mmCIF file of C-alpha atoms in Angstrom:
data_model
loop_
_atom_site.group_PDB
_atom_site.id
_atom_site.type_symbol
_atom_site.label_atom_id
_atom_site.label_comp_id
_atom_site.label_asym_id
_atom_site.label_seq_id
_atom_site.Cartn_x
_atom_site.Cartn_y
_atom_site.Cartn_z
ATOM 1 C CA MET V 13 109.530 103.764 137.217
ATOM 2 C CA ASP V 14 109.892 100.086 136.402
ATOM 3 C CA LYS V 15 111.357 99.583 132.913
ATOM 4 C CA MET V 16 108.501 97.337 131.776
ATOM 5 C CA ILE V 17 105.844 99.835 132.883
ATOM 6 C CA LYS V 18 107.802 102.646 131.201
ATOM 7 C CA TYR V 19 107.938 100.674 127.934
ATOM 8 C CA GLN V 20 104.240 99.832 128.169
ATOM 9 C CA GLU V 21 103.445 103.541 128.497
ATOM 10 C CA ILE V 22 105.731 104.427 125.580
ATOM 11 C CA LEU V 23 104.062 101.844 123.331
ATOM 12 C CA ILE V 24 100.590 103.042 124.320
ATOM 13 C CA THR V 25 101.614 106.638 123.574
ATOM 14 C CA LEU V 26 102.943 105.570 120.161
ATOM 15 C CA LEU V 27 99.781 103.608 119.339
ATOM 16 C CA LYS V 28 97.480 106.447 120.466
ATOM 17 C CA GLY V 29 99.357 108.820 118.168
ATOM 18 C CA TYR V 30 98.684 106.548 115.209
ATOM 19 C CA VAL V 31 95.050 106.051 116.190
ATOM 20 C CA ASP V 32 94.678 109.837 116.096
ATOM 21 C CA PHE V 33 96.549 110.036 112.781
ATOM 22 C CA PHE V 34 94.452 107.365 111.040
ATOM 23 C CA SER V 35 91.169 108.528 112.615
ATOM 24 C CA GLY V 36 91.388 111.753 110.649
ATOM 25 C CA SER V 37 90.320 110.116 107.412
ATOM 26 C CA SER V 38 86.703 109.980 106.287
ATOM 27 C CA SER V 39 86.986 106.252 105.554
ATOM 28 C CA SER V 40 84.840 103.805 107.497
ATOM 29 C CA VAL V 41 87.978 101.681 107.914
ATOM 30 C CA LYS V 42 89.178 102.780 111.346
ATOM 31 C CA PRO V 43 92.231 102.141 113.486
ATOM 32 C CA GLN V 44 91.852 100.050 116.616
ATOM 33 C CA MET V 45 94.424 99.784 119.362
ATOM 34 C CA LEU V 46 94.756 96.484 121.237
ATOM 35 C CA VAL V 47 96.697 96.490 124.500
ATOM 36 C CA ASP V 48 97.413 93.479 126.691
ATOM 37 C CA ARG V 49 99.457 94.843 129.591
ATOM 38 C CA GLU V 50 99.522 91.521 131.422
ATOM 39 C CA GLY V 51 100.896 89.626 128.413
ATOM 40 C CA ASN V 52 102.876 92.626 127.100
ATOM 41 C CA HIS V 53 101.328 92.599 123.609
ATOM 42 C CA PHE V 54 100.475 95.807 121.718
ATOM 43 C CA GLN V 55 98.858 96.091 118.278
ATOM 44 C CA LEU V 56 97.358 98.623 115.943
ATOM 45 C CA LEU V 57 94.687 97.232 113.622
ATOM 46 C CA LYS V 58 92.628 98.602 110.773
ATOM 47 C CA ILE V 59 89.063 97.382 110.666
ATOM 48 C CA GLY V 60 85.841 98.283 108.859
ATOM 49 C CA TRP V 61 83.980 98.289 105.585
ATOM 50 C CA ASP V 62 85.804 99.719 102.562
ATOM 51 C CA GLU V 63 83.112 101.394 100.426
ATOM 52 C CA LYS V 64 85.355 101.806 97.367
ATOM 53 C CA GLN V 65 86.394 98.165 97.190
ATOM 54 C CA GLN V 66 83.132 96.859 98.648
ATOM 55 C CA GLN V 67 84.854 94.575 101.125
ATOM 56 C CA PHE V 68 85.511 94.131 104.808
ATOM 57 C CA VAL V 69 89.008 95.148 105.892
ATOM 58 C CA PHE V 70 90.837 93.676 108.858
ATOM 59 C CA GLY V 71 94.581 93.861 109.187
ATOM 60 C CA ILE V 72 97.390 94.351 111.634
ATOM 61 C CA LEU V 73 99.362 97.528 110.959
ATOM 62 C CA PHE V 74 101.974 96.801 113.597
ATOM 63 C CA HIS V 75 102.604 94.547 116.574
ATOM 64 C CA PHE V 76 104.971 94.943 119.531
ATOM 65 C CA ASP V 77 105.831 92.676 122.450
ATOM 66 C CA ILE V 78 107.881 93.372 125.541
ATOM 67 C CA ILE V 79 110.157 90.395 126.137
ATOM 68 C CA ASP V 80 113.000 90.324 128.686
ATOM 69 C CA ASP V 81 112.865 94.121 129.190
ATOM 70 C CA LYS V 82 113.190 94.820 125.462
ATOM 71 C CA ILE V 83 110.637 96.057 122.954
ATOM 72 C CA TRP V 84 110.249 93.574 120.125
ATOM 73 C CA LEU V 85 108.859 94.987 116.895
ATOM 74 C CA GLN V 86 107.246 91.812 115.561
ATOM 75 C CA LEU V 87 105.424 93.278 112.551
ATOM 76 C CA ASN V 88 105.340 96.571 110.678
ATOM 77 C CA ASN V 89 102.966 96.688 107.713
ATOM 78 C CA THR V 90 103.477 100.420 107.238
ATOM 79 C CA GLU V 91 106.112 102.722 105.825
ATOM 80 C CA PHE V 92 106.632 104.427 109.194
ATOM 81 C CA TYR V 93 110.038 104.291 110.886
ATOM 82 C CA LEU V 94 108.819 102.922 114.203
ATOM 83 C CA VAL V 95 112.300 102.247 115.604
ATOM 84 C CA ASP V 96 113.240 105.900 115.140
ATOM 85 C CA GLU V 97 110.011 106.936 116.848
ATOM 86 C CA LEU V 98 110.710 104.630 119.790
ATOM 87 C CA VAL V 99 114.196 106.118 120.124
ATOM 88 C CA ASP V 100 112.671 109.632 120.039
ATOM 89 C CA LEU V 101 110.341 108.531 122.851
ATOM 90 C CA GLY V 102 113.312 107.514 125.006
ATOM 91 C CA VAL V 103 113.942 103.841 124.216
ATOM 92 C CA PRO V 104 117.630 103.026 123.683
ATOM 93 C CA LYS V 105 118.335 101.239 120.400
ATOM 94 C CA SER V 106 119.892 98.441 122.451
ATOM 95 C CA ASP V 107 116.416 97.743 123.895
ATOM 96 C CA ILE V 108 114.706 97.386 120.494
ATOM 97 C CA VAL V 109 114.630 94.025 118.736
ATOM 98 C CA LEU V 110 113.446 93.547 115.160
ATOM 99 C CA GLY V 111 111.640 90.247 115.674
ATOM 100 C CA PHE V 112 110.638 89.904 112.023
ATOM 101 C CA HIS V 113 114.296 89.498 110.984
ATOM 102 C CA PRO V 114 116.337 86.283 111.328
ATOM 103 C CA PRO V 115 118.040 85.949 114.737
ATOM 104 C CA LEU V 116 121.507 86.865 113.443
ATOM 105 C CA VAL V 117 120.386 90.276 112.158
ATOM 106 C CA ARG V 118 117.404 91.218 114.312
ATOM 107 C CA PHE V 119 119.186 93.289 116.933
ATOM 108 C CA THR V 120 119.807 96.941 116.295
ATOM 109 C CA SER V 121 123.489 96.858 117.233
ATOM 110 C CA MET V 122 126.355 94.488 116.472
ATOM 111 C CA LYS V 123 127.192 94.243 120.154
ATOM 112 C CA GLU V 124 123.889 92.485 120.845
ATOM 113 C CA LYS V 125 124.271 89.973 118.024
ATOM 114 C CA VAL V 126 126.712 88.012 120.166
ATOM 115 C CA ALA V 127 124.465 86.252 122.669
#
């Protein structure tokens, strides 16, 4: 299987797992998965009316891109260890980039810092 297609499937599997996890609550704020296979963008959102706070909620929980055959974690607004989960799903750490960090520290191994 092509690496990009494999990584797309892994990200979709990860997102679906979190949709199921967050859908279990009785809140009207629900998870929503956005997948753009052509552009290689993957997001999990929370969206809905929060009855307790009497306000509309819209926010990105996490965002991934696939760039140059690597999975870029661009945003993680949760306490979940998404890199560890990606590794458990078969992605080598060398193929995971922490895009939200400065360029000198964003790669997951020292070997990749020298570009």
